[in-house]
PDB file of C-alpha atoms in Angstrom:
ATOM      1  CA  MET A  84     102.973  98.444 -89.339  1.00 61.00           C
ATOM      2  CA  GLY A  85     105.305 101.326 -90.185  1.00 85.00           C
ATOM      3  CA  GLU A  86     107.828 100.823 -92.970  1.00 94.00           C
ATOM      4  CA  GLN A  87     108.503  97.314 -94.277  1.00 95.00           C
ATOM      5  CA  PHE A  88     112.146  96.683 -95.239  1.00 97.00           C
ATOM      6  CA  GLU A  89     112.442  94.086 -98.008  1.00 98.00           C
ATOM      7  CA  LEU A  90     115.779  92.265 -98.271  1.00 98.00           C
ATOM      8  CA  THR A  91     116.912  90.141-101.218  1.00 97.00           C
ATOM      9  CA  ALA A  92     120.028  88.112-101.944  1.00 96.00           C
ATOM     10  CA  THR A  93     121.266  85.245-104.101  1.00 93.00           C
ATOM     11  CA  HIS A  94     123.794  82.789-102.707  1.00 85.00           C
ATOM     12  CA  GLY A  95     124.971  79.694-104.574  1.00 81.00           C
ATOM     13  CA  GLY A  96     122.184  80.159-107.078  1.00 80.00           C
ATOM     14  CA  GLY A  97     119.535  80.154-104.344  1.00 83.00           C
ATOM     15  CA  ALA A  98     117.185  83.085-103.866  1.00 93.00           C
ATOM     16  CA  GLN A  99     116.537  84.634-100.454  1.00 96.00           C
ATOM     17  CA  PHE A 100     113.912  87.128 -99.410  1.00 97.00           C
ATOM     18  CA  ALA A 101     113.087  88.673 -96.025  1.00 98.00           C
ATOM     19  CA  VAL A 102     110.847  91.391 -94.632  1.00 97.00           C
ATOM     20  CA  VAL A 103     111.719  93.337 -91.475  1.00 98.00           C
ATOM     21  CA  THR A 104     109.251  95.763 -89.892  1.00 97.00           C
ATOM     22  CA  GLN A 105     110.022  99.206 -88.528  1.00 97.00           C
ATOM     23  CA  VAL A 106     107.817  98.701 -85.462  1.00 97.00           C
ATOM     24  CA  GLY A 107     109.416  96.222 -83.086  1.00 97.00           C
ATOM     25  CA  ALA A 108     112.230  95.559 -85.610  1.00 98.00           C
ATOM     26  CA  ALA A 109     110.394  92.313 -86.302  1.00 97.00           C
ATOM     27  CA  LEU A 110     111.307  89.599 -88.797  1.00 97.00           C
ATOM     28  CA  ARG A 111     107.995  89.263 -90.635  1.00 96.00           C
ATOM     29  CA  ARG A 112     108.981  86.952 -93.500  1.00 97.00           C
ATOM     30  CA  LEU A 113     111.882  84.761 -94.535  1.00 98.00           C
ATOM     31  CA  VAL A 114     111.816  82.823 -97.805  1.00 97.00           C
ATOM     32  CA  ILE A 115     114.769  80.707 -98.929  1.00 95.00           C
ATOM     33  CA  ASN A 116     114.654  78.880-102.251  1.00 91.00           C
ATOM     34  CA  GLY A 117     110.912  79.449-102.393  1.00 93.00           C
ATOM     35  CA  ILE A 118     110.217  77.930 -98.972  1.00 96.00           C
ATOM     36  CA  GLU A 119     108.586  80.112 -96.316  1.00 97.00           C
ATOM     37  CA  LEU A 120     110.482  79.709 -93.038  1.00 98.00           C
ATOM     38  CA  VAL A 121     108.720  82.347 -90.906  1.00 98.00           C
ATOM     39  CA  GLN A 122     104.971  82.490 -90.314  1.00 97.00           C
ATOM     40  CA  ASP A 123     103.774  85.749 -91.818  1.00 94.00           C
ATOM     41  CA  TYR A 124     100.621  87.746 -91.106  1.00 94.00           C
ATOM     42  CA  PRO A 125      98.564  90.527 -92.744  1.00 91.00           C
ATOM     43  CA  GLN A 126     100.699  93.595 -93.371  1.00 86.00           C
ATOM     44  CA  GLU A 127      98.059  95.995 -92.073  1.00 86.00           C
ATOM     45  CA  ILE A 128      98.092  94.632 -88.494  1.00 90.00           C
ATOM     46  CA  PRO A 129     100.717  94.944 -85.730  1.00 90.00           C
ATOM     47  CA  ALA A 130     102.883  91.901 -85.074  1.00 93.00           C
ATOM     48  CA  PRO A 131     100.493  89.399 -83.437  1.00 92.00           C
ATOM     49  CA  SER A 132     101.676  87.606 -80.300  1.00 92.00           C
ATOM     50  CA  CYS A 133     105.005  89.493 -80.557  1.00 94.00           C
ATOM     51  CA  ALA A 134     105.743  87.701 -83.850  1.00 96.00           C
ATOM     52  CA  GLY A 135     109.387  88.247 -84.736  1.00 97.00           C
ATOM     53  CA  VAL A 136     109.902  91.279 -82.509  1.00 98.00           C
ATOM     54  CA  VAL A 137     113.043  92.176 -80.555  1.00 98.00           C
ATOM     55  CA  LEU A 138     112.690  91.638 -76.790  1.00 98.00           C
ATOM     56  CA  VAL A 139     114.919  94.055 -74.880  1.00 98.00           C
ATOM     57  CA  PRO A 140     116.079  94.848 -72.178  1.00 98.00           C
ATOM     58  CA  TRP A 141     114.508  91.577 -71.063  1.00 98.00           C
ATOM     59  CA  PRO A 142     112.771  88.696 -72.849  1.00 98.00           C
ATOM     60  CA  ASN A 143     109.836  86.808 -71.384  1.00 97.00           C
ATOM     61  CA  ARG A 144     108.515  88.004 -68.013  1.00 98.00           C
ATOM     62  CA  VAL A 145     109.364  89.912 -64.854  1.00 98.00           C
ATOM     63  CA  ALA A 146     107.275  88.478 -62.009  1.00 98.00           C
ATOM     64  CA  GLY A 147     104.742  90.931 -60.630  1.00 97.00           C
ATOM     65  CA  ALA A 148     106.350  93.592 -62.852  1.00 98.00           C
ATOM     66  CA  ALA A 149     108.711  94.298 -59.953  1.00 98.00           C
ATOM     67  CA  TRP A 150     112.301  93.636 -58.957  1.00 98.00           C
ATOM     68  CA  ASP A 151     114.781  94.708 -56.297  1.00 96.00           C
ATOM     69  CA  HIS A 152     117.756  96.896 -57.214  1.00 94.00           C
ATOM     70  CA  ASP A 153     120.246  97.629 -54.456  1.00 91.00           C
ATOM     71  CA  GLY A 154     117.507  97.313 -51.858  1.00 92.00           C
ATOM     72  CA  VAL A 155     115.047  99.515 -53.752  1.00 93.00           C
ATOM     73  CA  LYS A 156     111.907  98.061 -55.295  1.00 96.00           C
ATOM     74  CA  GLU A 157     111.629  98.917 -58.985  1.00 98.00           C
ATOM     75  CA  GLN A 158     108.048  98.823 -60.293  1.00 98.00           C
ATOM     76  CA  LEU A 159     107.596  98.243 -64.016  1.00 98.00           C
ATOM     77  CA  VAL A 160     104.346  98.805 -65.867  1.00 96.00           C
ATOM     78  CA  PRO A 161     102.401  95.502 -65.888  1.00 96.00           C
ATOM     79  CA  THR A 162     102.023  94.571 -69.552  1.00 96.00           C
ATOM     80  CA  GLU A 163     100.572  91.119 -68.926  1.00 95.00           C
ATOM     81  CA  PRO A 164      97.630  92.192 -66.747  1.00 94.00           C
ATOM     82  CA  ALA A 165      96.087  88.747 -66.396  1.00 94.00           C
ATOM     83  CA  ARG A 166      99.198  87.529 -64.567  1.00 96.00           C
ATOM     84  CA  GLY A 167     100.449  90.878 -63.272  1.00 96.00           C
ATOM     85  CA  ASN A 168     103.795  90.522 -65.039  1.00 97.00           C
ATOM     86  CA  ALA A 169     105.852  92.815 -67.260  1.00 97.00           C
ATOM     87  CA  ILE A 170     106.459  90.943 -70.507  1.00 97.00           C
ATOM     88  CA  HIS A 171     108.978  91.111 -73.356  1.00 97.00           C
ATOM     89  CA  GLY A 172     110.814  94.333 -72.582  1.00 97.00           C
ATOM     90  CA  LEU A 173     110.259  97.957 -73.491  1.00 98.00           C
ATOM     91  CA  LEU A 174     110.625  98.211 -77.262  1.00 98.00           C
ATOM     92  CA  ARG A 175     108.184  95.717 -78.768  1.00 95.00           C
ATOM     93  CA  HIS A 176     105.775  98.488 -79.817  1.00 95.00           C
ATOM     94  CA  SER A 177     108.469 101.061 -80.607  1.00 97.00           C
ATOM     95  CA  SER A 178     109.284 102.456 -84.032  1.00 97.00           C
ATOM     96  CA  TYR A 179     112.940 101.954 -84.919  1.00 98.00           C
ATOM     97  CA  SER A 180     115.062 104.284 -87.052  1.00 98.00           C
ATOM     98  CA  MET A 181     116.968 102.969 -90.048  1.00 98.00           C
ATOM     99  CA  VAL A 182     120.740 103.358 -89.648  1.00 98.00           C
ATOM    100  CA  SER A 183     121.888 101.666 -92.855  1.00 98.00           C
ATOM    101  CA  ARG A 184     120.497  99.519 -95.622  1.00 97.00           C
ATOM    102  CA  SER A 185     121.727  97.373 -98.490  1.00 97.00           C
ATOM    103  CA  ALA A 186     119.956  94.959-100.818  1.00 97.00           C
ATOM    104  CA  GLY A 187     120.492  92.102 -98.385  1.00 97.00           C
ATOM    105  CA  GLY A 188     120.684  93.823 -95.021  1.00 98.00           C
ATOM    106  CA  VAL A 189     119.293  96.502 -92.769  1.00 98.00           C
ATOM    107  CA  THR A 190     120.339  98.002 -89.425  1.00 98.00           C
ATOM    108  CA  LEU A 191     117.676  99.515 -87.178  1.00 98.00           C
ATOM    109  CA  ALA A 192     118.145 101.480 -83.960  1.00 98.00           C
ATOM    110  CA  ALA A 193     116.078 102.511 -80.947  1.00 98.00           C
ATOM    111  CA  GLU A 194     116.897 104.008 -77.565  1.00 98.00           C
ATOM    112  CA  ILE A 195     115.573 103.086 -74.156  1.00 98.00           C
ATOM    113  CA  SER A 196     115.158 106.088 -71.875  1.00 97.00           C
ATOM    114  CA  PRO A 197     114.890 105.831 -68.084  1.00 97.00           C
ATOM    115  CA  ALA A 198     111.363 104.665 -67.299  1.00 93.00           C
ATOM    116  CA  PRO A 199     109.336 103.447 -64.311  1.00 95.00           C
ATOM    117  CA  GLY A 200     111.002 100.274 -63.076  1.00 97.00           C
ATOM    118  CA  TYR A 201     113.984 100.650 -65.416  1.00 98.00           C
ATOM    119  CA  PRO A 202     115.967 103.809 -64.575  1.00 97.00           C
ATOM    120  CA  PHE A 203     118.651 103.225 -67.214  1.00 98.00           C
ATOM    121  CA  ALA A 204     119.464 104.553 -70.687  1.00 98.00           C
ATOM    122  CA  LEU A 205     120.448 102.235 -73.534  1.00 98.00           C
ATOM    123  CA  ALA A 206     121.151 102.561 -77.227  1.00 98.00           C
ATOM    124  CA  THR A 207     120.157  99.433 -79.134  1.00 98.00           C
ATOM    125  CA  THR A 208     120.636  98.290 -82.712  1.00 98.00           C
ATOM    126  CA  VAL A 209     119.591  95.168 -84.587  1.00 98.00           C
ATOM    127  CA  HIS A 210     121.228  94.164 -87.860  1.00 98.00           C
ATOM    128  CA  TYR A 211     119.543  91.713 -90.240  1.00 98.00           C
ATOM    129  CA  GLU A 212     121.718  90.257 -93.002  1.00 98.00           C
ATOM    130  CA  LEU A 213     121.033  87.574 -95.605  1.00 97.00           C
ATOM    131  CA  LEU A 214     124.009  85.202 -95.804  1.00 95.00           C
ATOM    132  CA  PRO A 215     124.582  81.831 -97.517  1.00 91.00           C
ATOM    133  CA  ALA A 216     123.426  80.063 -94.346  1.00 84.00           C
ATOM    134  CA  GLY A 217     120.235  82.147 -94.117  1.00 94.00           C
ATOM    135  CA  VAL A 218     119.523  85.248 -92.081  1.00 98.00           C
ATOM    136  CA  ARG A 219     121.810  86.397 -89.282  1.00 98.00           C
ATOM    137  CA  VAL A 220     120.494  88.782 -86.640  1.00 98.00           C
ATOM    138  CA  THR A 221     122.964  90.742 -84.502  1.00 98.00           C
ATOM    139  CA  HIS A 222     121.894  92.805 -81.498  1.00 98.00           C
ATOM    140  CA  ARG A 223     124.070  95.512 -79.987  1.00 98.00           C
ATOM    141  CA  LEU A 224     123.336  97.165 -76.647  1.00 98.00           C
ATOM    142  CA  HIS A 225     125.253 100.198 -75.374  1.00 98.00           C
ATOM    143  CA  ASN A 226     124.871 101.756 -71.921  1.00 98.00           C
ATOM    144  CA  LEU A 227     124.336 105.502 -72.381  1.00 98.00           C
ATOM    145  CA  GLY A 228     123.905 106.270 -68.696  1.00 97.00           C
ATOM    146  CA  ASP A 229     126.080 106.673 -65.623  1.00 97.00           C
ATOM    147  CA  LYS A 230     124.758 103.564 -63.821  1.00 96.00           C
ATOM    148  CA  THR A 231     125.465  99.898 -64.472  1.00 98.00           C
ATOM    149  CA  ALA A 232     122.387  98.507 -66.237  1.00 98.00           C
ATOM    150  CA  PRO A 233     120.881  95.000 -66.237  1.00 98.00           C
ATOM    151  CA  VAL A 234     120.284  93.741 -69.783  1.00 98.00           C
ATOM    152  CA  ALA A 235     119.130  90.704 -71.703  1.00 98.00           C
ATOM    153  CA  VAL A 236     117.839  90.227 -75.217  1.00 98.00           C
ATOM    154  CA  GLY A 237     115.576  87.802 -77.019  1.00 98.00           C
ATOM    155  CA  ALA A 238     113.444  87.435 -80.113  1.00 98.00           C
ATOM    156  CA  HIS A 239     110.089  85.838 -80.899  1.00 97.00           C
ATOM    157  CA  PRO A 240     110.126  84.301 -84.411  1.00 98.00           C
ATOM    158  CA  TYR A 241     107.333  81.940 -85.417  1.00 98.00           C
ATOM    159  CA  LEU A 242     108.940  79.303 -87.630  1.00 98.00           C
ATOM    160  CA  ARG A 243     107.450  77.158 -90.373  1.00 98.00           C
ATOM    161  CA  VAL A 244     108.548  74.789 -93.130  1.00 98.00           C
ATOM    162  CA  GLY A 245     106.594  75.905 -96.178  1.00 97.00           C
ATOM    163  CA  ASP A 246     103.018  74.696 -96.054  1.00 95.00           C
ATOM    164  CA  THR A 247     103.685  71.693 -93.815  1.00 97.00           C
ATOM    165  CA  ALA A 248     101.194  71.638 -90.943  1.00 96.00           C
ATOM    166  CA  VAL A 249     102.745  72.329 -87.544  1.00 96.00           C
ATOM    167  CA  SER A 250     101.295  69.058 -86.265  1.00 96.00           C
ATOM    168  CA  GLU A 251     103.438  67.187 -88.822  1.00 98.00           C
ATOM    169  CA  LEU A 252     106.695  68.892 -87.859  1.00 98.00           C
ATOM    170  CA  SER A 253     109.292  67.326 -85.582  1.00 98.00           C
ATOM    171  CA  LEU A 254     110.811  69.647 -82.987  1.00 98.00           C
ATOM    172  CA  VAL A 255     114.461  69.411 -81.956  1.00 98.00           C
ATOM    173  CA  ILE A 256     115.568  71.269 -78.813  1.00 98.00           C
ATOM    174  CA  ASN A 257     119.188  70.526 -77.976  1.00 98.00           C
ATOM    175  CA  ALA A 258     119.051  71.125 -74.242  1.00 98.00           C
ATOM    176  CA  ARG A 259     119.359  68.886 -71.194  1.00 98.00           C
ATOM    177  CA  GLN A 260     117.268  70.727 -68.593  1.00 98.00           C
ATOM    178  CA  HIS A 261     113.617  71.783 -68.665  1.00 98.00           C
ATOM    179  CA  MET A 262     112.712  74.810 -66.546  1.00 97.00           C
ATOM    180  CA  GLU A 263     109.759  74.303 -64.212  1.00 95.00           C
ATOM    181  CA  LEU A 264     107.295  77.235 -64.184  1.00 94.00           C
ATOM    182  CA  ASN A 265     104.541  78.294 -61.806  1.00 95.00           C
ATOM    183  CA  ASP A 266     101.008  79.310 -62.808  1.00 94.00           C
ATOM    184  CA  SER A 267     102.252  82.804 -63.674  1.00 94.00           C
ATOM    185  CA  MET A 268     104.821  81.336 -66.105  1.00 94.00           C
ATOM    186  CA  ILE A 269     107.694  82.279 -63.786  1.00 96.00           C
ATOM    187  CA  PRO A 270     110.570  79.829 -63.117  1.00 95.00           C
ATOM    188  CA  THR A 271     110.293  78.136 -59.741  1.00 95.00           C
ATOM    189  CA  GLY A 272     114.041  77.572 -59.556  1.00 93.00           C
ATOM    190  CA  GLU A 273     113.643  73.860 -60.213  1.00 94.00           C
ATOM    191  CA  LEU A 274     115.186  72.196 -63.256  1.00 95.00           C
ATOM    192  CA  GLY A 275     114.207  68.834 -64.634  1.00 95.00           C
ATOM    193  CA  ASP A 276     116.599  66.496 -66.438  1.00 97.00           C
ATOM    194  CA  VAL A 277     114.809  65.807 -69.711  1.00 97.00           C
ATOM    195  CA  SER A 278     116.326  62.336 -70.180  1.00 97.00           C
ATOM    196  CA  GLY A 279     113.571  59.778 -70.622  1.00 95.00           C
ATOM    197  CA  THR A 280     110.772  62.344 -70.357  1.00 96.00           C
ATOM    198  CA  VAL A 281     108.331  63.919 -72.803  1.00 96.00           C
ATOM    199  CA  ARG A 282     110.363  67.138 -72.514  1.00 96.00           C
ATOM    200  CA  ASP A 283     113.361  65.520 -74.192  1.00 98.00           C
ATOM    201  CA  TYR A 284     113.379  66.889 -77.735  1.00 98.00           C
ATOM    202  CA  ARG A 285     117.048  66.238 -78.466  1.00 97.00           C
ATOM    203  CA  GLY A 286     116.226  63.394 -80.856  1.00 96.00           C
ATOM    204  CA  GLY A 287     113.220  65.169 -82.327  1.00 96.00           C
ATOM    205  CA  ARG A 288     109.554  64.734 -81.397  1.00 97.00           C
ATOM    206  CA  LYS A 289     106.556  65.163 -83.648  1.00 97.00           C
ATOM    207  CA  LEU A 290     104.516  68.110 -82.409  1.00 97.00           C
ATOM    208  CA  GLY A 291     101.069  66.705 -83.147  1.00 96.00           C
ATOM    209  CA  ASP A 292      98.567  68.504 -80.933  1.00 94.00           C
ATOM    210  CA  VAL A 293     101.013  69.204 -78.083  1.00 95.00           C
ATOM    211  CA  VAL A 294     100.622  72.587 -76.364  1.00 96.00           C
ATOM    212  CA  LEU A 295     103.900  74.257 -75.436  1.00 97.00           C
ATOM    213  CA  ASP A 296     104.893  77.354 -73.500  1.00 96.00           C
ATOM    214  CA  ASP A 297     108.085  75.850 -72.141  1.00 96.00           C
ATOM    215  CA  ALA A 298     111.707  76.829 -71.571  1.00 97.00           C
ATOM    216  CA  TRP A 299     114.928  74.846 -71.598  1.00 98.00           C
ATOM    217  CA  THR A 300     118.506  75.485 -70.510  1.00 98.00           C
ATOM    218  CA  ASP A 301     121.787  73.568 -70.137  1.00 98.00           C
ATOM    219  CA  ILE A 302     122.182  73.829 -73.892  1.00 98.00           C
ATOM    220  CA  ASP A 303     124.149  71.313 -75.964  1.00 98.00           C
ATOM    221  CA  ARG A 304     126.859  73.446 -77.580  1.00 97.00           C
ATOM    222  CA  ASP A 305     128.811  73.295 -80.818  1.00 96.00           C
ATOM    223  CA  PRO A 306     132.625  73.686 -80.670  1.00 96.00           C
ATOM    224  CA  ASP A 307     132.253  77.459 -81.185  1.00 95.00           C
ATOM    225  CA  GLY A 308     129.901  77.706 -78.203  1.00 96.00           C
ATOM    226  CA  GLY A 309     126.772  78.177 -80.272  1.00 97.00           C
ATOM    227  CA  SER A 310     123.786  75.855 -80.526  1.00 98.00           C
ATOM    228  CA  ARG A 311     121.258  74.621 -83.080  1.00 98.00           C
ATOM    229  CA  HIS A 312     117.566  73.773 -82.761  1.00 98.00           C
ATOM    230  CA  SER A 313     115.094  72.954 -85.500  1.00 98.00           C
ATOM    231  CA  LEU A 314     111.753  71.983 -86.947  1.00 98.00           C
ATOM    232  CA  ARG A 315     111.723  69.280 -89.633  1.00 98.00           C
ATOM    233  CA  ALA A 316     109.053  68.247 -92.111  1.00 98.00           C
ATOM    234  CA  PRO A 317     108.433  64.594 -93.072  1.00 97.00           C
ATOM    235  CA  ASP A 318     110.132  65.157 -96.465  1.00 96.00           C
ATOM    236  CA  GLY A 319     113.402  66.142 -94.778  1.00 95.00           C
ATOM    237  CA  HIS A 320     113.164  69.887 -95.309  1.00 96.00           C
ATOM    238  CA  GLY A 321     113.429  71.967 -92.169  1.00 97.00           C
ATOM    239  CA  VAL A 322     114.183  75.263 -90.503  1.00 98.00           C
ATOM    240  CA  GLN A 323     117.063  75.714 -88.096  1.00 98.00           C
ATOM    241  CA  LEU A 324     117.445  78.255 -85.308  1.00 98.00           C
ATOM    242  CA  ARG A 325     121.075  79.038 -84.547  1.00 98.00           C
ATOM    243  CA  MET A 326     122.099  80.820 -81.336  1.00 98.00           C
ATOM    244  CA  ASP A 327     125.562  82.073 -80.416  1.00 98.00           C
ATOM    245  CA  ARG A 328     127.290  81.443 -77.080  1.00 98.00           C
ATOM    246  CA  ASN A 329     125.418  84.307 -75.388  1.00 98.00           C
ATOM    247  CA  TYR A 330     122.112  82.435 -75.575  1.00 98.00           C
ATOM    248  CA  GLY A 331     121.676  79.989 -72.726  1.00 98.00           C
ATOM    249  CA  PHE A 332     117.890  79.635 -72.863  1.00 98.00           C
ATOM    250  CA  ILE A 333     115.267  78.753 -75.449  1.00 98.00           C
ATOM    251  CA  GLN A 334     111.484  78.926 -75.256  1.00 97.00           C
ATOM    252  CA  ALA A 335     108.987  77.036 -77.426  1.00 98.00           C
ATOM    253  CA  TYR A 336     105.437  78.343 -77.717  1.00 97.00           C
ATOM    254  CA  THR A 337     102.500  77.009 -79.732  1.00 97.00           C
ATOM    255  CA  THR A 338      99.191  78.651 -80.576  1.00 96.00           C
ATOM    256  CA  ALA A 339      96.222  77.414 -82.583  1.00 94.00           C
ATOM    257  CA  SER A 340      94.967  80.921 -83.379  1.00 94.00           C
ATOM    258  CA  PHE A 341      97.828  82.794 -85.028  1.00 95.00           C
ATOM    259  CA  PRO A 342      96.327  85.301 -87.530  1.00 95.00           C
ATOM    260  CA  GLY A 343      97.904  84.191 -90.786  1.00 90.00           C
ATOM    261  CA  PRO A 344      97.247  85.965 -94.110  1.00 90.00           C
ATOM    262  CA  GLY A 345      94.313  83.664 -94.888  1.00 88.00           C
ATOM    263  CA  GLY A 346      92.929  83.267 -91.373  1.00 90.00           C
ATOM    264  CA  PRO A 347      93.916  81.591 -88.088  1.00 93.00           C
ATOM    265  CA  VAL A 348      96.673  78.989 -88.306  1.00 94.00           C
ATOM    266  CA  HIS A 349      98.487  76.676 -85.912  1.00 96.00           C
ATOM    267  CA  ALA A 350     101.921  78.233 -85.307  1.00 97.00           C
ATOM    268  CA  VAL A 351     105.033  77.546 -83.249  1.00 98.00           C
ATOM    269  CA  ALA A 352     107.611  80.030 -81.970  1.00 98.00           C
ATOM    270  CA  LEU A 353     111.189  79.183 -81.037  1.00 98.00           C
ATOM    271  CA  GLU A 354     112.545  82.033 -78.940  1.00 98.00           C
ATOM    272  CA  PRO A 355     116.292  82.571 -78.421  1.00 98.00           C
ATOM    273  CA  MET A 356     116.914  84.198 -75.025  1.00 98.00           C
ATOM    274  CA  THR A 357     120.158  85.329 -73.391  1.00 98.00           C
ATOM    275  CA  ALA A 358     118.449  85.199 -69.991  1.00 98.00           C
ATOM    276  CA  ALA A 359     115.672  83.243 -68.362  1.00 98.00           C
ATOM    277  CA  ALA A 360     112.206  84.502 -67.540  1.00 97.00           C
ATOM    278  CA  ASP A 361     112.292  86.742 -64.447  1.00 98.00           C
ATOM    279  CA  ALA A 362     116.035  87.283 -64.841  1.00 98.00           C
ATOM    280  CA  PHE A 363     115.803  90.664 -63.082  1.00 98.00           C
ATOM    281  CA  ASN A 364     114.873  88.710 -59.957  1.00 97.00           C
ATOM    282  CA  ASN A 365     116.648  85.366 -60.342  1.00 97.00           C
ATOM    283  CA  GLY A 366     119.725  86.612 -62.205  1.00 97.00           C
ATOM    284  CA  LEU A 367     119.788  83.644 -64.592  1.00 97.00           C
ATOM    285  CA  GLY A 368     121.707  84.797 -67.652  1.00 98.00           C
ATOM    286  CA  LEU A 369     121.384  88.473 -66.728  1.00 98.00           C
ATOM    287  CA  ARG A 370     124.219  90.706 -67.895  1.00 98.00           C
ATOM    288  CA  TRP A 371     125.217  94.013 -66.293  1.00 98.00           C
ATOM    289  CA  LEU A 372     126.558  96.688 -68.636  1.00 98.00           C
ATOM    290  CA  ALA A 373     128.871  99.298 -67.107  1.00 98.00           C
ATOM    291  CA  PRO A 374     128.503 102.932 -68.205  1.00 98.00           C
ATOM    292  CA  GLY A 375     129.833 103.243 -71.749  1.00 98.00           C
ATOM    293  CA  GLU A 376     130.043  99.465 -72.209  1.00 98.00           C
ATOM    294  CA  SER A 377     128.621  97.681 -75.274  1.00 98.00           C
ATOM    295  CA  TRP A 378     127.565  94.070 -75.844  1.00 98.00           C
ATOM    296  CA  GLU A 379     126.643  92.057 -78.924  1.00 98.00           C
ATOM    297  CA  ALA A 380     124.734  88.801 -79.362  1.00 98.00           C
ATOM    298  CA  SER A 381     123.540  87.065 -82.511  1.00 98.00           C
ATOM    299  CA  TRP A 382     121.235  84.324 -83.730  1.00 98.00           C
ATOM    300  CA  GLY A 383     119.940  83.210 -87.100  1.00 98.00           C
ATOM    301  CA  ILE A 384     117.564  81.093 -89.148  1.00 98.00           C
ATOM    302  CA  SER A 385     118.490  78.786 -92.015  1.00 97.00           C
ATOM    303  CA  HIS A 386     116.884  76.277 -94.359  1.00 96.00           C
ATOM    304  CA  ILE A 387     117.641  72.586 -93.829  1.00 95.00           C
ATOM    305  CA  THR A 388     117.682  70.553 -97.044  1.00 93.00           C
ATOM    306  CA  PRO A 389     117.066  66.795 -97.192  1.00 89.00           C
TER     307      PRO A 389
END
């Protein structure tokens, strides 16, 4: 919905193509060397199941759509009525403004005004850029107000490896702790060591018909503090999610009814998150921006070759 920003680039002789939407600043398509790496959907519909959208100022959920701030209860609008939670921030249905654009990149901006349950003002931008390694996505948050503001950011890309069925893909999550959730999908505070369990995806596990709506933390880090997670096809091709040092949490979600261009498809999302679900209450990964302070975090998607 809204304007569709098409990005193109050629690196090392390989062709890259991406589509970013104005509404939600969502990554709708990513094609590298002819291989689709993001599950797309009909252009005439809004992003289904938050596909590719930016999740800010919190990803995932706030329990009961409420949190305590300096002894005052802040009541957000419940946007997950079945569970009573507030889900995926305040901008997922917002129309962003274009700040700059090149053949291989685009920067979009949107502001968050003080609202019920979130009495803070933020300026946000998201920059998509096609690079040799794939697409890099950089978020920038700036506190416009006179009060220190709680912030976190995430994204909700549904990944694919060409036409390989999700059931045939092997999932790699490089994390040592699985987060236990209650029936409302809120962390209980308990962590489970994944070693020797079905939640250990560090060596790769074939998805098959597994149903996931799970989160992990205690991330295995590269020397630069970032991390890498992936889906791989049997032929060795794959898609990699890269997260910088700001991202300490990752969520995997599967659905059998994603509305693809030709009808419902089985799809899997890998969601980079700087904070855990219910971070406004549990504080896990939550960042506080002072008045006038800015913060950047980035993640990306690349093609894995055999």
